[in-house]
XYZ file of C-alpha atoms in Angstrom:
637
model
C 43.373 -78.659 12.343
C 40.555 -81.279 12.383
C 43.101 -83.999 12.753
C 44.828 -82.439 15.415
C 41.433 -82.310 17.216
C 40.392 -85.998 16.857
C 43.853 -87.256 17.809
C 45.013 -85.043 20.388
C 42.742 -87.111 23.099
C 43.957 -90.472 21.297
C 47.730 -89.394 22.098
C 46.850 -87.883 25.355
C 45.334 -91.848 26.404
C 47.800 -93.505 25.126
C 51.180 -91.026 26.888
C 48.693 -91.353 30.109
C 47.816 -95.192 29.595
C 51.230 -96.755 28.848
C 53.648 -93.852 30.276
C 51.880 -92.880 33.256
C 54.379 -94.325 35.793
C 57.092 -92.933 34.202
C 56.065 -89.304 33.990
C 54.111 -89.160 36.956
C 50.901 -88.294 38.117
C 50.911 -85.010 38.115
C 52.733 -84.772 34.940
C 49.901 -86.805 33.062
C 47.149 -85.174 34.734
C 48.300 -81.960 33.234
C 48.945 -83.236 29.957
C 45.928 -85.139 29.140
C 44.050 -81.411 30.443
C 46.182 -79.664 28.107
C 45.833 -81.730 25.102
C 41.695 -82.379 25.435
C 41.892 -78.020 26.010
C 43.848 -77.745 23.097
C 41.432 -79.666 20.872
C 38.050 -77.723 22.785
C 39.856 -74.681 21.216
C 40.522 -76.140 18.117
C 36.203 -77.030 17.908
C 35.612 -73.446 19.096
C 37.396 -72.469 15.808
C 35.824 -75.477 13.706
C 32.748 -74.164 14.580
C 33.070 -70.459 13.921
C 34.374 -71.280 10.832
C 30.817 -73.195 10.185
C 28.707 -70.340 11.236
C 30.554 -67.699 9.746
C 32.139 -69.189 6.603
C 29.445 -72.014 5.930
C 32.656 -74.523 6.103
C 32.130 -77.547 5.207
C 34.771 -80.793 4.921
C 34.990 -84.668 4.677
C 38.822 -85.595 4.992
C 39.714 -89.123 4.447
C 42.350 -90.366 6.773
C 42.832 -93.429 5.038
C 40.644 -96.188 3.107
C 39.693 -98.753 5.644
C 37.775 -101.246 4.184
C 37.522 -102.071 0.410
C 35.676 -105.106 -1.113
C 33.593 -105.529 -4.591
C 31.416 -102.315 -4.543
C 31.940 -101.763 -0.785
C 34.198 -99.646 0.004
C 34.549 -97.644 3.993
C 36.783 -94.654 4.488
C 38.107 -93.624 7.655
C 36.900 -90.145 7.512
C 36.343 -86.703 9.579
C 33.344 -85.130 8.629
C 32.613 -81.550 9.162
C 29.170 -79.677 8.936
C 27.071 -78.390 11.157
C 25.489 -81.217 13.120
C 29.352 -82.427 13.376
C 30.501 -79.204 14.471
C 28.186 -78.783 17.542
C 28.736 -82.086 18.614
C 32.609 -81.363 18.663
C 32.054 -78.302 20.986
C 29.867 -80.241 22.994
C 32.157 -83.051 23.551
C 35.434 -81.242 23.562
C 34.272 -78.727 25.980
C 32.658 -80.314 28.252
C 35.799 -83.018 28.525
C 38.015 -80.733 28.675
C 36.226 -79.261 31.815
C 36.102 -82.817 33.373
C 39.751 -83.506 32.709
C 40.342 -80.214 34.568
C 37.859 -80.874 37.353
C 39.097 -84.521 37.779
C 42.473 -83.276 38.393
C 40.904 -81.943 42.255
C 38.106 -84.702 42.432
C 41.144 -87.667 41.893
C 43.659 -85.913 43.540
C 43.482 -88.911 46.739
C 42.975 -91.382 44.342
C 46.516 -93.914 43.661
C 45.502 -94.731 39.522
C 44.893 -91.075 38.575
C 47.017 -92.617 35.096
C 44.955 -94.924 34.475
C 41.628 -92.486 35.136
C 43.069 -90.355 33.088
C 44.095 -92.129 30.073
C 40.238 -93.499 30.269
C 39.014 -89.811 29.807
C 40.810 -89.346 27.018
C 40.317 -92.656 24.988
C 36.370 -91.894 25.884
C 36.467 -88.426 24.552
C 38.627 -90.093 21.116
C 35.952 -92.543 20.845
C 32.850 -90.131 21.240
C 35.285 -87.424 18.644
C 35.386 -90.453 15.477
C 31.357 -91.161 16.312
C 30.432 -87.679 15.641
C 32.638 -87.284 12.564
C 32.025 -90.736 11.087
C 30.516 -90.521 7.181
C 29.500 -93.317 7.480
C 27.282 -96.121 9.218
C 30.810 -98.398 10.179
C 32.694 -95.566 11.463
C 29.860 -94.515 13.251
C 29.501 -98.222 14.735
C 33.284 -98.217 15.853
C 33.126 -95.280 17.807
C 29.609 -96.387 19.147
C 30.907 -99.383 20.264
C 33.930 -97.658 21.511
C 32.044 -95.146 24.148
C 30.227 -98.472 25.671
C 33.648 -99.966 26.034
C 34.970 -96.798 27.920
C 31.829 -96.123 29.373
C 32.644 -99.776 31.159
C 36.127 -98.848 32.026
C 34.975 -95.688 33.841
C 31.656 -97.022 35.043
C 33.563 -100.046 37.174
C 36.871 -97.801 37.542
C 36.588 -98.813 41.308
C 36.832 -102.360 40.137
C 37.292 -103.173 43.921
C 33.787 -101.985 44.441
C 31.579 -104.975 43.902
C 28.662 -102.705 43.171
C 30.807 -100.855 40.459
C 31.482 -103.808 39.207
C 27.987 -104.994 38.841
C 26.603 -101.088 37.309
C 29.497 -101.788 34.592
C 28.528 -105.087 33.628
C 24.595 -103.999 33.640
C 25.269 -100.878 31.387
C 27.745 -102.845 29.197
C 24.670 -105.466 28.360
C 21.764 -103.609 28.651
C 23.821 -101.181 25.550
C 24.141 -104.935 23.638
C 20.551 -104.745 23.643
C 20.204 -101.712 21.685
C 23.710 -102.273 20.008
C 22.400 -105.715 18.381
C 19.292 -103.628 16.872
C 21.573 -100.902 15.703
C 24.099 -103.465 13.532
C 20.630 -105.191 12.372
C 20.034 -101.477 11.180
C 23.407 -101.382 9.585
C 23.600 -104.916 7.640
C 19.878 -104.173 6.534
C 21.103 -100.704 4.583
C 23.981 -102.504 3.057
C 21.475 -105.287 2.304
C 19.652 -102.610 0.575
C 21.598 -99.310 -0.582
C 25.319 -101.559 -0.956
C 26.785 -99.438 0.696
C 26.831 -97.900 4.161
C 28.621 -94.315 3.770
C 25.956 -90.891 4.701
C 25.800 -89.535 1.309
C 25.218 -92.693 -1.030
C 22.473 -93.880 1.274
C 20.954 -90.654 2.030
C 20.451 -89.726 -1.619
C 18.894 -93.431 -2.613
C 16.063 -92.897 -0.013
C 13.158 -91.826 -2.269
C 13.605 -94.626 -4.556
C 13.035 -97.306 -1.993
C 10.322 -95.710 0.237
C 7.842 -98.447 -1.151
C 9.938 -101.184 -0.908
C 8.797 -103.978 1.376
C 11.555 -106.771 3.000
C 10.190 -110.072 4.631
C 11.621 -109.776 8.648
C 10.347 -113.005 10.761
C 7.962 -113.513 7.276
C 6.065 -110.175 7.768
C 5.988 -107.950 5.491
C 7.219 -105.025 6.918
C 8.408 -101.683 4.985
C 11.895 -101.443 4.423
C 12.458 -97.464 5.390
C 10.380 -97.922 8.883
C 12.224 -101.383 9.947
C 15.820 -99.279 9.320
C 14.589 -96.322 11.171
C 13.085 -98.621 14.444
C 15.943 -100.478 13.929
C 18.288 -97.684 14.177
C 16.376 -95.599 17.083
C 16.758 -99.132 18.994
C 20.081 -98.517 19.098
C 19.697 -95.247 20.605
C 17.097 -96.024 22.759
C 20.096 -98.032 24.442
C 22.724 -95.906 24.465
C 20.425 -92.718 25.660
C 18.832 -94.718 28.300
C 15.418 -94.305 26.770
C 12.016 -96.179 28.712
C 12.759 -99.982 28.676
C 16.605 -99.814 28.331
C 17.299 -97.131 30.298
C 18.110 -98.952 33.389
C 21.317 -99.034 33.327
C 22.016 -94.993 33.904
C 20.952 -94.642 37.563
C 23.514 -97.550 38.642
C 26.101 -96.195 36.270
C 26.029 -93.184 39.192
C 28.661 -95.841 40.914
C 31.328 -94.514 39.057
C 33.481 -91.141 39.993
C 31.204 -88.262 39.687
C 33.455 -86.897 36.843
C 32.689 -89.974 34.748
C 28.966 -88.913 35.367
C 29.454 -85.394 34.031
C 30.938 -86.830 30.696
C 29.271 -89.664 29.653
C 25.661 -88.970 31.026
C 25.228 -84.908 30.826
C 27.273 -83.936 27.183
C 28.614 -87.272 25.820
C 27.532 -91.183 25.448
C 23.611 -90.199 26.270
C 23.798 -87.917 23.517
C 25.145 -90.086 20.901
C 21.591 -91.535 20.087
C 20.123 -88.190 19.764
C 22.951 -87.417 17.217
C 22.158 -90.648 15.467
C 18.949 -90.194 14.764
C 19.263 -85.964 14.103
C 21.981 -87.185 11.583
C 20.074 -89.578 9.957
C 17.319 -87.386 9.423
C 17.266 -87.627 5.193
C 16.168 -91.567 6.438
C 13.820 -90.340 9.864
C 11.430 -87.965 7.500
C 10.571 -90.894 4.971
C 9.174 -93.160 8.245
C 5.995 -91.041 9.867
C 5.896 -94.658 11.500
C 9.313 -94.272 13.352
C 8.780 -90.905 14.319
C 5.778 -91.536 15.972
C 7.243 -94.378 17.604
C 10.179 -92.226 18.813
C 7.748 -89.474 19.925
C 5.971 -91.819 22.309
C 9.055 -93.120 23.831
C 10.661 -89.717 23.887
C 7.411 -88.173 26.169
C 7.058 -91.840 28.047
C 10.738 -91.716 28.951
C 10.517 -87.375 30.251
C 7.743 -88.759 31.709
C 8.839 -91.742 33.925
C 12.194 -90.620 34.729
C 10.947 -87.168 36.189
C 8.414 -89.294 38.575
C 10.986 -91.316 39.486
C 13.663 -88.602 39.989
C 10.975 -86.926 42.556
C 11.580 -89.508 45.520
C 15.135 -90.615 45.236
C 17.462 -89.077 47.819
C 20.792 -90.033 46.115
C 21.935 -86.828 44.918
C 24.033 -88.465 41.454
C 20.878 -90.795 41.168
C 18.703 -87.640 40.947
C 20.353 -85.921 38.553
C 20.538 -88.835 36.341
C 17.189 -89.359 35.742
C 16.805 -86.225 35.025
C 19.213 -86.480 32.088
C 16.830 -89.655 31.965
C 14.190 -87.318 31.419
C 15.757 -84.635 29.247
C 16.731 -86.926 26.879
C 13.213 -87.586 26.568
C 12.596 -84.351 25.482
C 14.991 -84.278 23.009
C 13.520 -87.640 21.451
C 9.929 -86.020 21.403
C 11.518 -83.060 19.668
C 12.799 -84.989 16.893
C 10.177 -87.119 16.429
C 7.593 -83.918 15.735
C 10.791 -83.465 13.138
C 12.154 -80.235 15.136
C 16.129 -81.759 14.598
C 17.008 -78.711 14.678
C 15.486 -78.147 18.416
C 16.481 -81.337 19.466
C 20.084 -80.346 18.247
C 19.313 -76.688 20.235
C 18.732 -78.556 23.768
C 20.799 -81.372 23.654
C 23.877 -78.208 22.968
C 22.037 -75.921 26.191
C 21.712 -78.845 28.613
C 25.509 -80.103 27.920
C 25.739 -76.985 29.973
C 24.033 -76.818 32.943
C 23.732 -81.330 33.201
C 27.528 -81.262 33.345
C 27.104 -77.984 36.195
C 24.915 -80.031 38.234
C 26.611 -83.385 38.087
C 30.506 -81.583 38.944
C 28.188 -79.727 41.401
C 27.003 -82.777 42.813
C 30.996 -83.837 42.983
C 31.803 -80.907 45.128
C 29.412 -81.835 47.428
C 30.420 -85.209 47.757
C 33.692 -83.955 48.040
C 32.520 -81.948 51.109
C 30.592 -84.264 53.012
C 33.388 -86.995 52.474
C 31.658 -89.616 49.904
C 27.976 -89.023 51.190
C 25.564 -89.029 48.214
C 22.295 -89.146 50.454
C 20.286 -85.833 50.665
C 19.199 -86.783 53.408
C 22.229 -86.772 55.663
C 22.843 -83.163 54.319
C 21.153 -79.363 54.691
C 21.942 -76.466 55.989
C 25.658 -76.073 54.866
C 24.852 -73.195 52.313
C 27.010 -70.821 53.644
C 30.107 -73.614 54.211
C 29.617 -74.121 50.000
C 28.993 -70.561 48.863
C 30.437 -71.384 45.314
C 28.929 -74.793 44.638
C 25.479 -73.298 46.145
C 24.896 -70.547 43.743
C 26.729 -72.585 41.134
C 24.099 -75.400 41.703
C 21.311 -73.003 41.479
C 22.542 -71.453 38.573
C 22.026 -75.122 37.279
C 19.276 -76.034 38.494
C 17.097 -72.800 37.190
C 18.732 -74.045 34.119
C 17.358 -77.137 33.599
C 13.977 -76.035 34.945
C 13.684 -73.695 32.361
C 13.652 -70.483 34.645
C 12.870 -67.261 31.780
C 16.228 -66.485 30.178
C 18.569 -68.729 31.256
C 19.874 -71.585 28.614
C 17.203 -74.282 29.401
C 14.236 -71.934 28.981
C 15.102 -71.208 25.240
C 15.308 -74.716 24.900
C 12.784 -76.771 26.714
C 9.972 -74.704 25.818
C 11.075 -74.493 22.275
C 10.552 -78.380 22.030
C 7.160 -77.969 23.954
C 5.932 -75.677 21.212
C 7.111 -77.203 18.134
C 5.628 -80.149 19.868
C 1.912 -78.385 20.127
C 2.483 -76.671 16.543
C 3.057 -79.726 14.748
C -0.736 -79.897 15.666
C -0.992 -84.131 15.372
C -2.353 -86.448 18.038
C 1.332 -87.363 19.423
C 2.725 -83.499 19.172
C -0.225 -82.146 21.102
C 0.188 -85.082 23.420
C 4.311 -84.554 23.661
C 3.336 -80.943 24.569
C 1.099 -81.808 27.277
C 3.316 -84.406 29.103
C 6.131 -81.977 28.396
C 4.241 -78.903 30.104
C 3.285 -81.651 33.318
C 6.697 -83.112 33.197
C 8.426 -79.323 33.054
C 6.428 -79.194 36.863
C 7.914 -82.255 38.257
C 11.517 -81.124 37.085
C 11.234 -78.073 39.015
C 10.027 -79.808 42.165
C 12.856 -82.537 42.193
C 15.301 -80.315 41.358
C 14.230 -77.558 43.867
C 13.745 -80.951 46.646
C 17.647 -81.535 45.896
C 18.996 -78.138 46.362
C 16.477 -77.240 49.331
C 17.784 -80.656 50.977
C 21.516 -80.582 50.779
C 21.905 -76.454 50.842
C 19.246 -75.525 53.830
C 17.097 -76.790 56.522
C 19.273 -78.258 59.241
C 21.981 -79.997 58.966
C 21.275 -83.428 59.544
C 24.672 -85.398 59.268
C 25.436 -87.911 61.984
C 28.889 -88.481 61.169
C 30.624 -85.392 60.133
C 30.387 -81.913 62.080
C 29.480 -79.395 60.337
C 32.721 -77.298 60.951
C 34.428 -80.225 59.201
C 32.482 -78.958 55.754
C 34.547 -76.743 53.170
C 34.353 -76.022 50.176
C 36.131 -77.581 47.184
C 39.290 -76.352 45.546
C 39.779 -74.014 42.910
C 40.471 -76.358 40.376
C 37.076 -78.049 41.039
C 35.332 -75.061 41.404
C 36.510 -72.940 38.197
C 34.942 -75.438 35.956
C 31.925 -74.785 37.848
C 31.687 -71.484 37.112
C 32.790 -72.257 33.290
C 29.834 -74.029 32.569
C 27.589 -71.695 34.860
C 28.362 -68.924 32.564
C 27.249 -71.419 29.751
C 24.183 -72.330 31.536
C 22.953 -68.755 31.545
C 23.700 -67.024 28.501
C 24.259 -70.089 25.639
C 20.190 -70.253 24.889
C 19.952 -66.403 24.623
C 23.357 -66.229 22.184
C 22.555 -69.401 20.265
C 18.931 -69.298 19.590
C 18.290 -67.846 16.501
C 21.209 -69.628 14.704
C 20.195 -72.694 15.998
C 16.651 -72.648 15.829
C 15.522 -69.142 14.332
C 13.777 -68.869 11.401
C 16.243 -68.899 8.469
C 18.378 -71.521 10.831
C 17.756 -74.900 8.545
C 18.926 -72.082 5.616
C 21.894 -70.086 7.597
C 23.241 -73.101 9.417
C 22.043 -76.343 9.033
C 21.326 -76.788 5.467
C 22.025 -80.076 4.290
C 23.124 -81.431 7.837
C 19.760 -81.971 8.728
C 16.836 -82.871 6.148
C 13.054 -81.351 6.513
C 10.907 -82.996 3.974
C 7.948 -80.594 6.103
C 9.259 -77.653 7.265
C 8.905 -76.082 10.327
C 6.285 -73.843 11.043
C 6.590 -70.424 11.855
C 3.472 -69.812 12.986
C 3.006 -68.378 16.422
C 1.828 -70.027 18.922
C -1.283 -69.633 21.377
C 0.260 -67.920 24.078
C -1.138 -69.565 26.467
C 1.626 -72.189 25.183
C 4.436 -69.650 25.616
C 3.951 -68.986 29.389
C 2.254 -71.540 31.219
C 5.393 -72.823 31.046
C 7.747 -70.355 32.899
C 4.553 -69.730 35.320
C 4.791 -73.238 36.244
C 8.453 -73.204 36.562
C 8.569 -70.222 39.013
C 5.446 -71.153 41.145
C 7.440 -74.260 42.074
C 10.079 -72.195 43.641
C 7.949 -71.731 46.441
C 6.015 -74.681 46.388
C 9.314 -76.594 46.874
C 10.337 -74.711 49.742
C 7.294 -75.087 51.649
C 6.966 -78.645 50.893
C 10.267 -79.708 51.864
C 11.773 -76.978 54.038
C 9.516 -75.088 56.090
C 6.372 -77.891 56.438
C 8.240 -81.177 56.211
C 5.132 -82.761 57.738
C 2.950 -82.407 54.390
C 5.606 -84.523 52.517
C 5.547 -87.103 55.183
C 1.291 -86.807 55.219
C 1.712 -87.042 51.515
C 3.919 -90.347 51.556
C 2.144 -92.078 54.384
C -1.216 -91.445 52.217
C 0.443 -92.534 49.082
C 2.447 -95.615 50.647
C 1.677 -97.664 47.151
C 2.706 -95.291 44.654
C 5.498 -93.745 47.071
C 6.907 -97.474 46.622
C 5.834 -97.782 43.079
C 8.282 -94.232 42.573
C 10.903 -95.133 44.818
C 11.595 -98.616 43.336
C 11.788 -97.398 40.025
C 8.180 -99.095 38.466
C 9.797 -102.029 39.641
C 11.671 -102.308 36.363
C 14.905 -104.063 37.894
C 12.821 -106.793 39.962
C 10.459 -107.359 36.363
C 13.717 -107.678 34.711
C 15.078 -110.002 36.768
C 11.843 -112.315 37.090
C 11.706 -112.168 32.956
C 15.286 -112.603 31.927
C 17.996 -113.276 35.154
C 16.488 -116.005 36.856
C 15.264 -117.922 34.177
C 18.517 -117.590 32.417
C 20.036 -118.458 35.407
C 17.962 -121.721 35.938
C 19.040 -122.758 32.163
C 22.235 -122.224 32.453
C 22.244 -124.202 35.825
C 20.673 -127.065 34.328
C 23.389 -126.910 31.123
C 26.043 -126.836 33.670
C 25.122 -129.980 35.768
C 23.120 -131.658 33.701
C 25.140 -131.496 29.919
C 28.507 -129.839 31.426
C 28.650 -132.046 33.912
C 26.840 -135.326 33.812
C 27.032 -135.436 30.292
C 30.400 -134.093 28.790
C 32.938 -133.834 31.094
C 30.969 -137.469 32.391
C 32.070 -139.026 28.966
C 34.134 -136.757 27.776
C 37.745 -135.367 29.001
C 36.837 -136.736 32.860
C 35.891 -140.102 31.639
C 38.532 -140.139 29.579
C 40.915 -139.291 32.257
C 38.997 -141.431 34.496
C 40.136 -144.629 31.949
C 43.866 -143.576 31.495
C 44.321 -143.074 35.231
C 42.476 -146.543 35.774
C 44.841 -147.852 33.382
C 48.231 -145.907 34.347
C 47.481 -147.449 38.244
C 47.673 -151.017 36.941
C 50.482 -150.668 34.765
C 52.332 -149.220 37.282
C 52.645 -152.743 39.137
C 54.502 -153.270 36.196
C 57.304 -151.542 37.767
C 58.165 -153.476 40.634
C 61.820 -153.099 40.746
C 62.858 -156.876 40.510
C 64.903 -158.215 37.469
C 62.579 -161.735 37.628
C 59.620 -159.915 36.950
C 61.093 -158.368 34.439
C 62.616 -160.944 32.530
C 59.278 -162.953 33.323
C 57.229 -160.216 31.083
C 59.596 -159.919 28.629
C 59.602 -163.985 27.628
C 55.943 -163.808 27.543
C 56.376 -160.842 25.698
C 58.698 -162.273 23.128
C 56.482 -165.621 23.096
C 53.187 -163.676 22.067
C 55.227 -161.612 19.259
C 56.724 -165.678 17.811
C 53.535 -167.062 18.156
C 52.104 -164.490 16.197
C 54.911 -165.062 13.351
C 54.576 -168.646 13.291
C 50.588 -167.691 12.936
C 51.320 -165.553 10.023
């Protein structure tokens, strides 16, 4: 069964990829769907089988690499970290593959679209059952590769072209920290596989290594080393510029790598690696300050951008914050619990998004929408379904969740938990006011599109909107069903267990309840807040901008991240590698080098081409003088 799973999306790529033409569009649309279904079921059953039975499995496909003492099987791990990850992935892909199937439908390389979807979803299936640090790496490396495929798809699109490139090298950033993470526990452990390294911790927690000659300890350079790595591929503060421009892909690409997939992976890494995270208080106050800086930022950011895809991305931006925050307080387990619950209603609100798009013919601008409520029935109360979701609205999916992380956060009861909590509680405002801006601003008001009437504006078809409602129904009831198995008290015993590691457990201690429902007040009060602000007294926003023109700009160009960026690193690498070019390239090598040497046999070829005159005289001239010079040099001899 568990190879059927992992392989199904490998064979549905490759029948789509290299086939397509033959079978047809519609043909490969339906059977990349069916195959990525078929293993979603297949995960549903993995998983039940965890819960229920306490299953467990590592099945070796084959040995991949064996050397001296090193030796790297290519393996499908099962336990419970695994098996979430598989429902999370499979599902939600699925979905998308369905989805895509109405969102592609005018587009002439649905194939190759396709066979992309599936080779992602392969790639993201042998990360989260790797057991081991090189498998892991492979399909790591392999999302970023797809990620590029689907990110530039429109490779006719210069600005496609440009987000693809950006994400592809902003992720070597964090990549290149990860392997240095990798090479340093072979260095160490000699070997790189879960289970050998994980149980070899405690004897090395006092060993030092010299890095740049510092003396740095060996545990807390891995861990940094390793959360570098996700910092890049979860679009964390610093290297999490890429994910807004990656929004110039198809919206479905959007749904599955930035809501359930690719962001995810470096919240998996570092939830997996737990046994490693818990010896480095270091590390996990390191990623507890990036976690709450990141949830921070992103949700200030997300608050004055009127791209609707751009929106919604930071605010996986931001959630992934949370999740960070939550594991570094060591709540895995809650981390685990939200990054499952906002799969959900992230991949509602992005397909949402699509079918708006969709609607309004390729317009992404919140601005140029409103009032059309009643023309989108389905993706309206779909999108608010979402959106009370992710804002953590009592009882729906992101409520269990989010304030879950906010008070482990405050329990943990150090300087960075009670901080996390704090930032988490302001942050948990700004979510609901961007997110109630967006929905107030394309669903109601007026309608303020110049180009398309408003009788032109439908809604999408039902093979778009099904998946909608799908993941709606997850959106609302998954925290309720899931949260004492995932993060109840006799969870880490239950259903965890050895998947993730708590050197200090949890407390289960209640706490102040102050805690428990500022929260949800916050949440609810926005509701209204949001409407007046942006619907029914438009003129306090603008008063609010045109008093705020600095810090409106500040928001609105992102803290100026891309132009610092590009003053630090682009143009002075640019004015380097101008200088190589024409002054070593040019003047230099190809100066003395292959052109001068050209320069000499063309120089050369020109004058002993007068050799070739055409008259017998001159020929027989050069060939006495010839035969003269070779006597002479006879008689010399």
């Amino acid at each position: 069964m568990e190879y059927t799973l992992v392989f199904l999306p490998l064979l549905g790529a490759l029948l789509s990829g290299f086939f397509g033409r033959l079978i047809g569009d519609r043909n490969s649309e339906i059977l990349t769907s069916l195959l990525v279904s078929i293993s979603a079921i297949l995960s549903f059953i993995i998983f039940k089988e965890v819960t229920l039975n306490n299953y467990e499995n590592n099945l070796v496909i084959f040995k991949w690499i064996t050397s001296g003492l090193l030796e790297v099987n290519w393996s499908i791990k099962i336990d419970a970290v695994s098996s979430v990850m598989l429902v999370v992935v499979c599902f939600v892909s699925s979905l998308v593959h369905i989805y895509s199937i109405g969102y592609m439908s005018h587009d002439p390389h649905k194939t190759r679209f396709m066979s992309y979807l599936s080779l992602f979803t392969f790639a993201m299936l042998m990360l989260v059952t790797s057991d081991n640090f090189l498998q892991l790496f492979f399909g790591w490396e392999g999302v970023g590769l797809c990620s590029y495929f689907l990110i530039g798809f429109w490779f006719k699109k210069d600005s496609a072209n440009k987000a693809a490139i950006k994400a592809f090298i902003v992720n070597r950033v964090g990549d290149f920290g990860f392997a240095l993470g990798i090479f340093l526990i072979f260095y160490l452990f000699g070997t790189v596989n879960y289970d050998e390294v994980f149980s070899q911790i405690p004897q090395y927690i006092n060993n030092e290594i010299s890095f740049f000659y510092i003396s740095l300890n060996a545990i807390n350079l891995i861990c940094i080393l390793l959360f570098i790595g996700a910092m890049g591929k979860s679009a964390q503060f610093l290297l999490h510029t890429w994910l807004p421009d990656a929004m110039e892909g198809p919206t479905p690409v959007s749904a599955l790598i930035h809501a359930a997939t690719m962001v995810t992976a470096g919240v998996f890494l570092v939830v997996r690696c737990s046994p490693i995270f818990e010896y480095s208080q270091l590390a996990l106050n390191f990623i507890c300050l990036v976690g709450m800086t990141t949830a921070f930022f992103a949700a200030t950011v997300a608050i004055v951008q009127n791209d609707i895809k751009k929106i919604i991305a930071y605010s996986t931006c931001s959630q992934l914050g949370y999740m960070f925050f939550a594991a570094g307080v060591g709540a895995y387990n809650v981390a685990m619990f939200h990054l499952f619950t906002h799969a959900f209603f992230k991949a509602l609100l992005f397909l949402g998004s699509g079918s708006v798009i969709h609607s309004f013919k390729d317009e992404q601008d919140i601005r140029n929408m409103g009032g059309v409520w009643k023309k989108l029935p389905y993706t309206w109360i779909l999108m608010i379904i979402g959106t009370l979701a992710l804002t953590g609205f009592p009882f729906l999916s992101g409520y269990y969740s989010k304030d879950a992380i906010i008070e482990f956060a405050y329990m943990r009861g150090n300087f960075f938990g009670t901080l996390a909590a704090y930032i988490g509680i302001f942050t948990a405002l700004l979510t609901a006011v961007y997110s109630w801006r967006l929905i107030f601003k394309t669903f109601h008001g007026s309608y303020e599109n110049k180009n398309l009437k408003i009788e032109s504006i439908h809604e999408s078809p039902h093979i778009m909107v099904i998946p909608l409602i799908i993941l709606a129904v997850g959106s609302a009831f998954a925290g309720y069903l899931f949260k004492e198995l995932f993060i109840g008290p006799l969870s880490s015993e239950n259903f965890w267990k050895d998947s993730i590691k708590f050197i200090i457990p949890l407390t289960t201690d209640h706490p102040p309840y102050w805690v428990i429902y500022l929260t949800p007040i916050i949440v609810v009060s926005a509701i209204p807040i949001s409407y007046y602000l942006f619907i029914k007294n438009k003129s306090i926003t603008l008063w609010l901008v045109n008093e705020n023109k600095p810090l409106y700009k500040f928001l609105i160009n992102k803290w100026y991240f891309d132009e610092l960026y590009n003053y630090i690193f682009i143009l002075p690498s640019k004015k380097i590698g101008i200088f190589l070019w024409k002054n070593i390239d040019v003047k230099t090598i190809d100066r003395f080098g292959p052109d001068g040497i050209s320069s000499i046999i063309k120089k050369l070829s020109d004058k002993a081409v007068k050799f070739q005159s055409g008259y017998i005289y001159q020929y027989a001239f050069i060939m006495l003088i010839g035969f003269s010079a070779l006597l002479t040099y006879l008689i010399i001899l």
